[in-house]
Amino acid sequence: MAKTLGMLFGVVFLAVGILGFVPGVTSDVNGMPMLLGIFLVAAMSGAGAARLWFQIFGVIYAIVAVLGFMNPAGPLLGMISNNPPVTYLHVVLAAAMLLIGFATPKQTA
């Protein structure tokens, strides 16, 4: 289950990341394409790697969400664009990733 969801998240993140570099879609081109590549490699490596990826980045997104609530109208740590809708997106992503990372069963060989 974690591997399948990892592939799904990877494809969605990749599509959104690519759209981030299209000037007609957005004016912000400061994306992180390496993050997307790491996600797809983890998802294709197996269920354990996918679960670990969801756990690590779920915690990271949760921290970014908390920082977003602490500074709702300015950049986080001077480098992450932030506004209230983005903060709520980080909350949703953190919740989904933590749920997938910690609630999906471990697969044994």
Coordinates of C-alpha atoms in Angstrom, one line a residue:
M1 CA 0.0 0.0 0.0
A2 CA 2.8 2.5 0.9
K3 CA 4.6 1.7 -2.3
T4 CA 1.5 2.3 -4.4
L5 CA 0.7 5.6 -2.6
G6 CA 4.4 6.6 -2.9
M7 CA 4.2 6.2 -6.7
L8 CA 0.9 8.2 -6.8
F9 CA 2.3 11.0 -4.6
G10 CA 5.5 11.0 -6.7
V11 CA 3.7 11.4 -9.9
V12 CA 1.6 14.2 -8.5
F13 CA 4.6 16.0 -6.9
L14 CA 6.5 15.6 -10.2
A15 CA 3.6 17.1 -12.2
V16 CA 3.2 20.0 -9.8
G17 CA 7.0 20.5 -9.7
I18 CA 7.2 20.7 -13.5
L19 CA 4.3 23.1 -13.6
G20 CA 6.2 25.3 -11.1
F21 CA 8.8 26.0 -13.9
V22 CA 6.2 27.1 -16.4
P23 CA 6.0 30.9 -16.4
G24 CA 2.4 30.9 -17.6
V25 CA 1.2 28.8 -14.7
T26 CA 3.0 30.5 -11.8
S27 CA 5.4 33.3 -11.2
D28 CA 7.3 31.4 -8.6
V29 CA 10.1 29.2 -10.2
N30 CA 12.0 28.4 -7.0
G31 CA 11.0 24.8 -6.9
M32 CA 12.9 21.8 -5.5
P33 CA 13.1 19.2 -8.3
M34 CA 15.6 17.0 -6.5
L35 CA 13.1 16.4 -3.8
L36 CA 10.7 14.9 -6.4
G37 CA 13.4 12.6 -7.8
I38 CA 14.3 11.3 -4.4
F39 CA 10.6 10.5 -3.7
L40 CA 10.2 8.5 -6.9
V41 CA 13.3 6.5 -6.2
A42 CA 12.1 5.7 -2.7
A43 CA 8.7 4.6 -3.9
M44 CA 10.2 2.3 -6.5
S45 CA 12.7 0.9 -4.1
G46 CA 10.1 -0.9 -2.1
A47 CA 7.5 -0.6 0.6
G48 CA 10.0 0.0 3.4
A49 CA 11.7 2.8 1.7
A50 CA 8.3 4.4 0.7
R51 CA 7.1 4.1 4.3
L52 CA 10.3 5.7 5.6
W53 CA 10.0 8.5 3.0
F54 CA 6.5 9.3 4.2
Q55 CA 7.5 9.3 7.8
I56 CA 10.5 11.6 7.3
F57 CA 8.8 14.1 5.0
G58 CA 5.5 13.9 7.0
V59 CA 7.5 15.2 10.0
I60 CA 9.2 17.8 7.8
Y61 CA 5.9 19.1 6.5
A62 CA 4.5 19.1 10.0
I63 CA 7.4 21.3 11.2
V64 CA 6.9 23.6 8.1
A65 CA 3.2 23.9 8.9
V66 CA 3.9 24.8 12.6
L67 CA 6.4 27.4 11.4
G68 CA 3.8 28.7 8.9
F69 CA 1.3 29.3 11.8
M70 CA 4.0 31.1 13.7
N71 CA 4.8 33.5 10.8
P72 CA 1.6 33.5 8.6
A73 CA 2.5 36.3 6.3
G74 CA 6.2 36.1 5.7
P75 CA 8.9 33.7 4.4
L76 CA 9.8 30.8 6.6
L77 CA 13.4 30.7 7.7
G78 CA 14.0 33.4 5.0
M79 CA 13.6 30.9 2.2
I80 CA 10.2 29.2 2.1
S81 CA 7.4 31.1 0.6
N82 CA 4.4 31.2 2.9
N83 CA 0.8 32.4 3.3
P84 CA -2.2 30.9 5.1
P85 CA -3.4 28.7 2.2
V86 CA 0.1 27.2 1.8
T87 CA 0.3 26.6 5.5
Y88 CA -3.0 24.6 5.4
L89 CA -1.7 22.7 2.4
H90 CA 1.3 21.7 4.5
V91 CA -1.0 20.6 7.3
V92 CA -2.9 18.3 4.8
L93 CA 0.3 17.0 3.3
A94 CA 1.8 16.3 6.7
A95 CA -1.3 14.5 7.9
A96 CA -1.6 12.4 4.8
M97 CA 2.1 11.5 4.8
L98 CA 2.2 10.7 8.5
L99 CA -0.9 8.5 8.2
I100 CA 0.6 6.6 5.2
G101 CA 4.0 6.4 6.8
F102 CA 2.9 5.1 10.2
A103 CA -0.5 3.5 9.6
T104 CA 0.3 1.3 6.7
P105 CA 1.4 -2.2 7.6
K106 CA 5.0 -3.3 7.3
Q107 CA 5.4 -5.8 4.5
T108 CA 7.7 -8.8 5.3
A109 CA 9.2 -11.0 2.7

